[in-house]
C-alpha positions as a Python dict, from the first residue, in 0.01 Angstrom:
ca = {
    (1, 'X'): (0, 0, 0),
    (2, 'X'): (174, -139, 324),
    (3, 'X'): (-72, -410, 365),
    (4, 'X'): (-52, -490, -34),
    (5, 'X'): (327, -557, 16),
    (6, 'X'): (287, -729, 343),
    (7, 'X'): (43, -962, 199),
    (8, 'X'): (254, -1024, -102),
    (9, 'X'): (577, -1060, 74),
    (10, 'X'): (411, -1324, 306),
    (11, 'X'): (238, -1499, 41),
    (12, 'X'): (543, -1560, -169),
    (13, 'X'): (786, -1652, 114),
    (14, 'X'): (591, -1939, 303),
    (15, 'X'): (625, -2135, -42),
    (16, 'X'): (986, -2011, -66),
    (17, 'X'): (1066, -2165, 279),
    (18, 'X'): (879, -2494, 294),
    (19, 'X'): (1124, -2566, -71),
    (20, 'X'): (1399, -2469, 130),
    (21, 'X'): (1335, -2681, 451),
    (22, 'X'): (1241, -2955, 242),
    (23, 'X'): (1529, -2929, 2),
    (24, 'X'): (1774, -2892, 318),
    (25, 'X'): (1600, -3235, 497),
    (26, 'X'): (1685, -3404, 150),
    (27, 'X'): (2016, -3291, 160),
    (28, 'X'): (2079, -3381, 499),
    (29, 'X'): (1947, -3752, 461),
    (30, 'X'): (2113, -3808, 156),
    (31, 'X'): (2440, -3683, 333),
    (32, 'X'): (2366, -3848, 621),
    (33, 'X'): (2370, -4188, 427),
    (34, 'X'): (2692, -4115, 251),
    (35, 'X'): (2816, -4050, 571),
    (36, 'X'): (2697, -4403, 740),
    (37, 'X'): (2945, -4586, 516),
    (38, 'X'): (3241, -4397, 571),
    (39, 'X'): (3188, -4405, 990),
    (40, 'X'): (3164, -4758, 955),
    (41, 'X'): (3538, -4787, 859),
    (42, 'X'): (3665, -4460, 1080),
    (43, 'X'): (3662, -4519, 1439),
    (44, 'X'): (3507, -4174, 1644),
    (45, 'X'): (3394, -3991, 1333),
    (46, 'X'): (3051, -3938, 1440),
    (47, 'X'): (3104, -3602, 1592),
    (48, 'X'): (3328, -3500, 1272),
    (49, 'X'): (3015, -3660, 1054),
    (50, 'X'): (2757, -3399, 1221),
    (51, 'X'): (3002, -3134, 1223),
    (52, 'X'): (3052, -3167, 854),
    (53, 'X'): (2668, -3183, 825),
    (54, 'X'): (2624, -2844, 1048),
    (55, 'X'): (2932, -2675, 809),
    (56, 'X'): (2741, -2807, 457),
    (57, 'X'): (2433, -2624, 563),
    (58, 'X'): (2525, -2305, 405),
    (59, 'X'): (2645, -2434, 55),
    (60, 'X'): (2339, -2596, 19),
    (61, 'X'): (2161, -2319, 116),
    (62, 'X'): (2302, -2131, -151),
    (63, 'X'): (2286, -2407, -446),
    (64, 'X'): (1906, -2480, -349),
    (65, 'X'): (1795, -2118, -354),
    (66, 'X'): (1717, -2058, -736),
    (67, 'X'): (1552, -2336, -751),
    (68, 'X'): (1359, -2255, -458),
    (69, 'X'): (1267, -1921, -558),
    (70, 'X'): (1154, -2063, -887),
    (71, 'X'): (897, -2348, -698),
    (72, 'X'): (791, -2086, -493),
    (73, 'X'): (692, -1766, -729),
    (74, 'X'): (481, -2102, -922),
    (75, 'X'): (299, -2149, -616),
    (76, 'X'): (213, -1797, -542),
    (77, 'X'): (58, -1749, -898),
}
Protein backbone atom coordinates (compact mmCIF):
# COMPACT_ATOMS: atom_id res chain seq x y z
CA UNK A 1 0.00 0.00 0.00
CA UNK A 2 3.21 2.19 0.57
CA UNK A 3 4.26 1.93 -2.96
CA UNK A 4 0.44 2.63 -4.15
CA UNK A 5 0.65 6.02 -2.27
CA UNK A 6 4.16 6.72 -3.26
CA UNK A 7 3.33 6.27 -6.81
CA UNK A 8 0.24 8.35 -6.53
CA UNK A 9 1.71 11.08 -4.52
CA UNK A 10 4.54 11.38 -7.16
CA UNK A 11 2.37 11.15 -10.04
CA UNK A 12 0.08 13.95 -9.02
CA UNK A 13 2.76 16.38 -7.74
CA UNK A 14 5.23 16.61 -10.81
CA UNK A 15 2.10 18.13 -12.72
CA UNK A 16 1.31 20.20 -9.61
CA UNK A 17 4.85 21.74 -9.69
CA UNK A 18 5.67 22.30 -13.34
CA UNK A 19 1.94 24.72 -13.05
CA UNK A 20 3.50 26.26 -10.27
CA UNK A 21 7.03 27.03 -11.72
CA UNK A 22 5.48 28.01 -14.79
CA UNK A 23 2.78 30.14 -13.25
CA UNK A 24 5.59 31.79 -10.90
CA UNK A 25 8.03 32.53 -14.30
CA UNK A 26 4.78 34.29 -15.70
CA UNK A 27 4.38 36.19 -12.78
CA UNK A 28 7.79 37.20 -12.49
CA UNK A 29 8.09 38.46 -16.23
CA UNK A 30 5.01 40.15 -16.19
CA UNK A 31 6.23 41.92 -12.91
CA UNK A 32 9.38 42.32 -14.13
CA UNK A 33 7.97 44.49 -17.06
CA UNK A 34 5.80 46.58 -14.84
CA UNK A 35 8.73 47.11 -13.03
CA UNK A 36 11.04 48.35 -16.17
CA UNK A 37 8.85 51.46 -16.47
CA UNK A 38 8.82 52.60 -13.11
CA UNK A 39 13.01 52.18 -12.75
CA UNK A 40 13.20 54.19 -15.68
CA UNK A 41 11.93 57.32 -13.78
CA UNK A 42 13.50 56.26 -10.10
CA UNK A 43 17.12 56.56 -9.93
CA UNK A 44 18.78 53.18 -7.85
CA UNK A 45 15.56 51.20 -7.69
CA UNK A 46 16.89 48.16 -9.18
CA UNK A 47 17.84 46.48 -6.00
CA UNK A 48 14.31 47.65 -4.41
CA UNK A 49 12.72 46.21 -7.94
CA UNK A 50 14.24 42.54 -7.21
CA UNK A 51 13.62 42.82 -3.67
CA UNK A 52 9.99 43.46 -4.27
CA UNK A 53 10.11 40.55 -6.79
CA UNK A 54 11.85 38.09 -4.04
CA UNK A 55 8.95 39.49 -1.28
CA UNK A 56 5.86 38.85 -4.09
CA UNK A 57 6.95 35.28 -4.38
CA UNK A 58 4.83 34.05 -1.63
CA UNK A 59 1.46 35.83 -2.52
CA UNK A 60 1.65 34.43 -5.70
CA UNK A 61 2.38 31.31 -4.48
CA UNK A 62 -0.67 31.29 -2.64
CA UNK A 63 -3.15 32.90 -5.39
CA UNK A 64 -1.70 30.37 -8.10
CA UNK A 65 -2.18 27.25 -6.00
CA UNK A 66 -5.95 26.32 -6.69
CA UNK A 67 -5.52 26.74 -9.86
CA UNK A 68 -2.57 24.69 -9.91
CA UNK A 69 -3.94 21.91 -8.06
CA UNK A 70 -6.86 21.94 -10.43
CA UNK A 71 -4.32 21.67 -13.87
CA UNK A 72 -2.58 19.18 -12.13
CA UNK A 73 -5.28 16.46 -10.69
CA UNK A 74 -6.47 16.90 -14.91
CA UNK A 75 -3.20 15.73 -15.85
CA UNK A 76 -2.91 12.86 -13.52
CA UNK A 77 -6.33 11.39 -14.73
Amino acid sequence: MKILIRYVIKEFLRPVLFCIVIFLILFVLSETFRLLNIENKMPNSLHYGILYLIYEIPYWITQILPIAMLIGFLFFY
